[in-house]
mmCIF file of C-alpha atoms in Angstrom:
data_model
loop_
_atom_site.group_PDB
_atom_site.id
_atom_site.type_symbol
_atom_site.label_atom_id
_atom_site.label_comp_id
_atom_site.label_asym_id
_atom_site.label_seq_id
_atom_site.Cartn_x
_atom_site.Cartn_y
_atom_site.Cartn_z
ATOM 1 C CA UNK U 1 -5.578 31.884 -17.660
ATOM 2 C CA UNK U 2 -5.855 28.965 -20.226
ATOM 3 C CA UNK U 3 -9.046 27.945 -21.803
ATOM 4 C CA UNK U 4 -7.696 24.267 -22.151
ATOM 5 C CA UNK U 5 -4.919 21.859 -21.336
ATOM 6 C CA UNK U 6 -3.426 19.332 -22.866
ATOM 7 C CA UNK U 7 -1.058 16.750 -21.214
ATOM 8 C CA UNK U 8 1.587 14.341 -22.024
ATOM 9 C CA UNK U 9 0.933 10.927 -20.448
ATOM 10 C CA UNK U 10 3.768 8.913 -19.607
ATOM 11 C CA UNK U 11 6.255 10.467 -16.942
ATOM 12 C CA UNK U 12 4.062 13.510 -17.099
ATOM 13 C CA UNK U 13 0.913 12.154 -15.360
ATOM 14 C CA UNK U 14 1.847 8.349 -14.830
ATOM 15 C CA UNK U 15 4.996 6.510 -14.460
ATOM 16 C CA UNK U 16 6.153 3.040 -14.346
ATOM 17 C CA UNK U 17 7.954 1.344 -11.472
ATOM 18 C CA UNK U 18 11.678 0.539 -12.160
ATOM 19 C CA UNK U 19 11.087 -3.344 -11.889
ATOM 20 C CA UNK U 20 8.738 -3.517 -14.848
ATOM 21 C CA UNK U 21 10.909 -1.401 -17.301
ATOM 22 C CA UNK U 22 13.935 -3.419 -16.376
ATOM 23 C CA UNK U 23 11.963 -6.796 -16.897
ATOM 24 C CA UNK U 24 10.869 -5.227 -20.266
ATOM 25 C CA UNK U 25 14.648 -4.413 -21.298
ATOM 26 C CA UNK U 26 15.539 -8.020 -20.598
ATOM 27 C CA UNK U 27 13.053 -9.669 -22.898
ATOM 28 C CA UNK U 28 13.991 -6.976 -25.454
ATOM 29 C CA UNK U 29 17.777 -7.909 -25.160
ATOM 30 C CA UNK U 30 16.974 -11.597 -25.474
ATOM 31 C CA UNK U 31 15.295 -10.602 -28.680
ATOM 32 C CA UNK U 32 18.066 -8.515 -29.955
ATOM 33 C CA UNK U 33 21.118 -10.576 -28.981
ATOM 34 C CA UNK U 34 22.436 -7.937 -26.538
ATOM 35 C CA UNK U 35 21.958 -6.755 -22.905
ATOM 36 C CA UNK U 36 21.028 -3.504 -21.712
ATOM 37 C CA UNK U 37 22.703 -1.496 -18.841
ATOM 38 C CA UNK U 38 20.990 0.260 -16.092
ATOM 39 C CA UNK U 39 21.978 3.583 -17.757
ATOM 40 C CA UNK U 40 20.718 2.540 -21.015
ATOM 41 C CA UNK U 41 17.291 1.367 -19.734
ATOM 42 C CA UNK U 42 16.562 4.746 -17.876
ATOM 43 C CA UNK U 43 17.919 6.721 -20.674
ATOM 44 C CA UNK U 44 15.738 4.763 -23.286
ATOM 45 C CA UNK U 45 12.561 4.606 -21.416
ATOM 46 C CA UNK U 46 12.526 8.361 -20.077
ATOM 47 C CA UNK U 47 14.212 9.916 -23.229
ATOM 48 C CA UNK U 48 17.350 11.268 -21.416
ATOM 49 C CA UNK U 49 19.957 12.935 -23.479
ATOM 50 C CA UNK U 50 18.202 13.557 -26.469
ATOM 51 C CA UNK U 51 15.966 12.066 -29.147
ATOM 52 C CA UNK U 52 15.714 8.058 -28.716
ATOM 53 C CA UNK U 53 16.337 7.371 -32.395
ATOM 54 C CA UNK U 54 19.892 8.677 -32.297
ATOM 55 C CA UNK U 55 20.646 7.136 -28.932
ATOM 56 C CA UNK U 56 19.681 3.767 -30.623
ATOM 57 C CA UNK U 57 21.752 4.370 -33.651
ATOM 58 C CA UNK U 58 24.708 5.400 -31.325
ATOM 59 C CA UNK U 59 24.276 2.003 -29.786
ATOM 60 C CA UNK U 60 24.202 0.094 -33.059
ATOM 61 C CA UNK U 61 20.874 -0.691 -32.920
ATOM 62 C CA UNK U 62 18.249 -0.103 -35.787
ATOM 63 C CA UNK U 63 15.352 1.992 -34.416
ATOM 64 C CA UNK U 64 13.118 0.039 -37.042
ATOM 65 C CA UNK U 65 13.970 -3.475 -35.241
ATOM 66 C CA UNK U 66 14.033 -2.078 -31.446
ATOM 67 C CA UNK U 67 10.477 -0.745 -31.325
ATOM 68 C CA UNK U 68 8.945 -3.713 -32.575
ATOM 69 C CA UNK U 69 10.757 -5.824 -30.168
ATOM 70 C CA UNK U 70 10.193 -3.604 -27.408
ATOM 71 C CA UNK U 71 6.423 -3.529 -27.935
ATOM 72 C CA UNK U 72 6.413 -7.376 -28.315
ATOM 73 C CA UNK U 73 8.126 -7.484 -24.743
ATOM 74 C CA UNK U 74 5.341 -5.495 -23.169
ATOM 75 C CA UNK U 75 2.442 -6.798 -21.668
ATOM 76 C CA UNK U 76 -0.626 -4.207 -21.235
ATOM 77 C CA UNK U 77 -1.885 -5.740 -18.069
ATOM 78 C CA UNK U 78 1.402 -5.960 -16.376
ATOM 79 C CA UNK U 79 2.298 -2.448 -17.647
ATOM 80 C CA UNK U 80 -0.942 -1.214 -16.018
ATOM 81 C CA UNK U 81 -0.446 -2.854 -12.730
ATOM 82 C CA UNK U 82 3.003 -1.608 -12.609
ATOM 83 C CA UNK U 83 2.069 2.237 -13.352
ATOM 84 C CA UNK U 84 1.124 4.749 -10.754
ATOM 85 C CA UNK U 85 -0.339 8.263 -10.840
ATOM 86 C CA UNK U 86 1.979 11.149 -9.679
ATOM 87 C CA UNK U 87 0.541 12.600 -7.071
ATOM 88 C CA UNK U 88 1.106 16.407 -8.321
ATOM 89 C CA UNK U 89 -0.562 15.397 -11.754
ATOM 90 C CA UNK U 90 -3.530 13.864 -9.803
ATOM 91 C CA UNK U 91 -3.453 17.435 -7.756
ATOM 92 C CA UNK U 92 -3.483 19.322 -11.267
ATOM 93 C CA UNK U 93 -6.421 17.314 -12.741
ATOM 94 C CA UNK U 94 -8.450 18.205 -9.503
ATOM 95 C CA UNK U 95 -7.594 21.745 -9.954
ATOM 96 C CA UNK U 96 -8.679 21.851 -13.422
ATOM 97 C CA UNK U 97 -11.862 19.776 -12.762
ATOM 98 C CA UNK U 98 -12.685 22.522 -10.352
ATOM 99 C CA UNK U 99 -11.849 25.331 -12.950
ATOM 100 C CA UNK U 100 -14.003 23.427 -15.549
ATOM 101 C CA UNK U 101 -11.306 23.565 -18.029
ATOM 102 C CA UNK U 102 -11.340 20.902 -20.971
ATOM 103 C CA UNK U 103 -8.229 18.495 -20.491
ATOM 104 C CA UNK U 104 -7.059 16.264 -23.559
ATOM 105 C CA UNK U 105 -4.166 14.064 -23.484
ATOM 106 C CA UNK U 106 -1.727 13.443 -26.381
ATOM 107 C CA UNK U 107 0.761 10.568 -25.778
ATOM 108 C CA UNK U 108 3.249 8.700 -27.601
ATOM 109 C CA UNK U 109 2.289 5.526 -25.621
ATOM 110 C CA UNK U 110 1.066 2.763 -28.086
ATOM 111 C CA UNK U 111 -3.019 2.622 -27.769
ATOM 112 C CA UNK U 112 -2.654 -1.157 -26.761
ATOM 113 C CA UNK U 113 -0.780 -0.029 -23.588
ATOM 114 C CA UNK U 114 -1.979 3.331 -22.696
ATOM 115 C CA UNK U 115 -5.582 2.230 -23.019
ATOM 116 C CA UNK U 116 -4.985 -0.493 -20.270
ATOM 117 C CA UNK U 117 -3.206 1.931 -18.130
ATOM 118 C CA UNK U 118 -5.752 4.716 -18.032
ATOM 119 C CA UNK U 119 -8.724 2.103 -17.497
ATOM 120 C CA UNK U 120 -6.837 0.349 -14.745
ATOM 121 C CA UNK U 121 -5.968 3.834 -13.011
ATOM 122 C CA UNK U 122 -9.239 5.048 -13.456
ATOM 123 C CA UNK U 123 -8.170 7.864 -15.177
ATOM 124 C CA UNK U 124 -10.484 7.949 -18.432
ATOM 125 C CA UNK U 125 -13.116 9.910 -17.201
ATOM 126 C CA UNK U 126 -10.656 12.596 -16.451
ATOM 127 C CA UNK U 127 -9.814 13.375 -19.833
ATOM 128 C CA UNK U 128 -12.129 14.868 -22.396
ATOM 129 C CA UNK U 129 -9.815 13.796 -25.458
ATOM 130 C CA UNK U 130 -7.375 10.853 -25.576
ATOM 131 C CA UNK U 131 -5.202 10.887 -28.347
ATOM 132 C CA UNK U 132 -2.231 8.698 -29.303
ATOM 133 C CA UNK U 133 0.153 9.453 -31.710
ATOM 134 C CA UNK U 134 1.046 7.355 -34.863
ATOM 135 C CA UNK U 135 2.849 7.445 -38.315
ATOM 136 C CA UNK U 136 -0.509 8.587 -39.849
ATOM 137 C CA UNK U 137 -1.383 11.300 -37.138
ATOM 138 C CA UNK U 138 2.226 12.368 -36.347
ATOM 139 C CA UNK U 139 4.656 12.453 -33.731
ATOM 140 C CA UNK U 140 5.519 15.199 -31.228
ATOM 141 C CA UNK U 141 7.071 17.996 -31.599
ATOM 142 C CA UNK U 142 4.979 18.073 -35.106
ATOM 143 C CA UNK U 143 2.034 20.152 -34.359
ATOM 144 C CA UNK U 144 -0.497 17.647 -36.338
ATOM 145 C CA UNK U 145 -1.266 15.189 -33.035
ATOM 146 C CA UNK U 146 -1.610 18.522 -30.731
ATOM 147 C CA UNK U 147 -4.318 19.929 -33.434
ATOM 148 C CA UNK U 148 -6.080 16.740 -33.655
ATOM 149 C CA UNK U 149 -6.551 16.742 -29.781
ATOM 150 C CA UNK U 150 -7.859 20.094 -29.876
ATOM 151 C CA UNK U 151 -10.393 19.151 -32.515
ATOM 152 C CA UNK U 152 -11.310 16.235 -30.584
ATOM 153 C CA UNK U 153 -11.773 18.528 -27.663
ATOM 154 C CA UNK U 154 -13.792 20.976 -29.625
ATOM 155 C CA UNK U 155 -11.966 23.933 -28.449
ATOM 156 C CA UNK U 156 -12.796 27.444 -30.130
ATOM 157 C CA UNK U 157 -9.669 28.346 -32.442
ATOM 158 C CA UNK U 158 -9.190 31.524 -30.608
ATOM 159 C CA UNK U 159 -8.880 29.890 -27.265
ATOM 160 C CA UNK U 160 -6.014 29.949 -25.360
ATOM 161 C CA UNK U 161 -4.233 26.717 -24.414
ATOM 162 C CA UNK U 162 -1.429 24.960 -22.978
ATOM 163 C CA UNK U 163 0.455 21.922 -23.351
ATOM 164 C CA UNK U 164 2.153 20.181 -20.226
ATOM 165 C CA UNK U 165 4.700 17.365 -20.603
ATOM 166 C CA UNK U 166 8.155 16.108 -19.303
ATOM 167 C CA UNK U 167 10.119 16.252 -22.851
ATOM 168 C CA UNK U 168 11.590 18.753 -24.815
ATOM 169 C CA UNK U 169 9.425 16.892 -27.570
ATOM 170 C CA UNK U 170 6.316 18.058 -25.714
ATOM 171 C CA UNK U 171 7.390 21.609 -25.438
ATOM 172 C CA UNK U 172 8.061 21.709 -28.992
ATOM 173 C CA UNK U 173 4.860 20.214 -29.781
ATOM 174 C CA UNK U 174 3.162 23.190 -27.998
ATOM 175 C CA UNK U 175 5.066 25.751 -29.485
ATOM 176 C CA UNK U 176 4.567 24.553 -33.295
ATOM 177 C CA UNK U 177 1.141 24.286 -32.421
ATOM 178 C CA UNK U 178 0.898 27.857 -31.217
ATOM 179 C CA UNK U 179 0.386 26.987 -27.387
ATOM 180 C CA UNK U 180 2.307 27.782 -24.273
ATOM 181 C CA UNK U 181 4.430 24.759 -22.885
ATOM 182 C CA UNK U 182 4.798 23.475 -19.470
ATOM 183 C CA UNK U 183 7.861 21.508 -18.733
ATOM 184 C CA UNK U 184 8.038 19.592 -15.733
ATOM 185 C CA UNK U 185 11.452 18.271 -14.998
ATOM 186 C CA UNK U 186 11.095 14.635 -13.488
ATOM 187 C CA UNK U 187 14.921 13.941 -13.654
ATOM 188 C CA UNK U 188 16.844 17.212 -13.455
ATOM 189 C CA UNK U 189 18.983 18.765 -16.023
ATOM 190 C CA UNK U 190 22.044 16.929 -14.900
ATOM 191 C CA UNK U 191 20.442 13.627 -15.519
ATOM 192 C CA UNK U 192 18.703 14.610 -18.790
ATOM 193 C CA UNK U 193 21.895 16.158 -20.235
ATOM 194 C CA UNK U 194 20.317 19.152 -21.087
ATOM 195 C CA UNK U 195 18.074 22.286 -19.798
ATOM 196 C CA UNK U 196 14.657 22.198 -21.460
ATOM 197 C CA UNK U 197 13.120 25.791 -22.120
ATOM 198 C CA UNK U 198 9.525 26.154 -21.553
ATOM 199 C CA UNK U 199 7.027 28.909 -20.990
ATOM 200 C CA UNK U 200 6.791 27.601 -17.583
ATOM 201 C CA UNK U 201 9.185 25.250 -16.059
ATOM 202 C CA UNK U 202 8.384 23.529 -12.732
ATOM 203 C CA UNK U 203 9.772 20.296 -10.864
ATOM 204 C CA UNK U 204 6.108 19.389 -9.730
ATOM 205 C CA UNK U 205 2.892 20.772 -11.163
ATOM 206 C CA UNK U 206 2.103 22.316 -7.225
ATOM 207 C CA UNK U 207 4.829 24.929 -8.123
ATOM 208 C CA UNK U 208 2.458 26.175 -11.056
ATOM 209 C CA UNK U 209 1.449 29.975 -10.581
ATOM 210 C CA UNK U 210 -2.125 29.661 -9.099
ATOM 211 C CA UNK U 211 -3.291 32.350 -11.690
ATOM 212 C CA UNK U 212 -2.724 29.819 -14.575
ATOM 213 C CA UNK U 213 -5.401 27.650 -12.874
ATOM 214 C CA UNK U 214 -8.101 30.679 -12.440
ATOM 215 C CA UNK U 215 -11.297 30.288 -13.827
#
């Protein structure tokens, strides 16, 4: 049905083992002089309960201080070793490969982390374009990163595409760029604190209608 697919990375195609993210937040806490509860770690890491910037401010933290501290606390090699591929995402990539559909990634993950992850997991060859958002390029749900990824794919302006992700910002980016959206709910509405609307809503990519992957 779709001529090309775009995917978010973290939480959509891959995820990080809990021990790693909690170790990172311990290091961030040392830098910022405050401890983070289990709930705060999970909420901030996965973007649960609304925009992270708003959650940080509600916690009395300056986003402009928090994000540099987080990046300083992360180790690319340790992050890559603690990252795994969701089995349903691997199955989706196999289906898209068999259907000969171009696949691009548009991620908020910083390049110094994202590049280590995809290379360590052998994912680089699975993507025809790989774009990391930035202040210059823009951030989802803004459409510019999506349009840039489409340009990298070289898809025709009239081609029908879809963006699949695990967050509301992915859905917003898809719609703002004129694409359909797939939301894969990895946590459940109760834990997320909201129900994310999308053109297609699943808990696993294996639940997608087979017609979406037909040639």
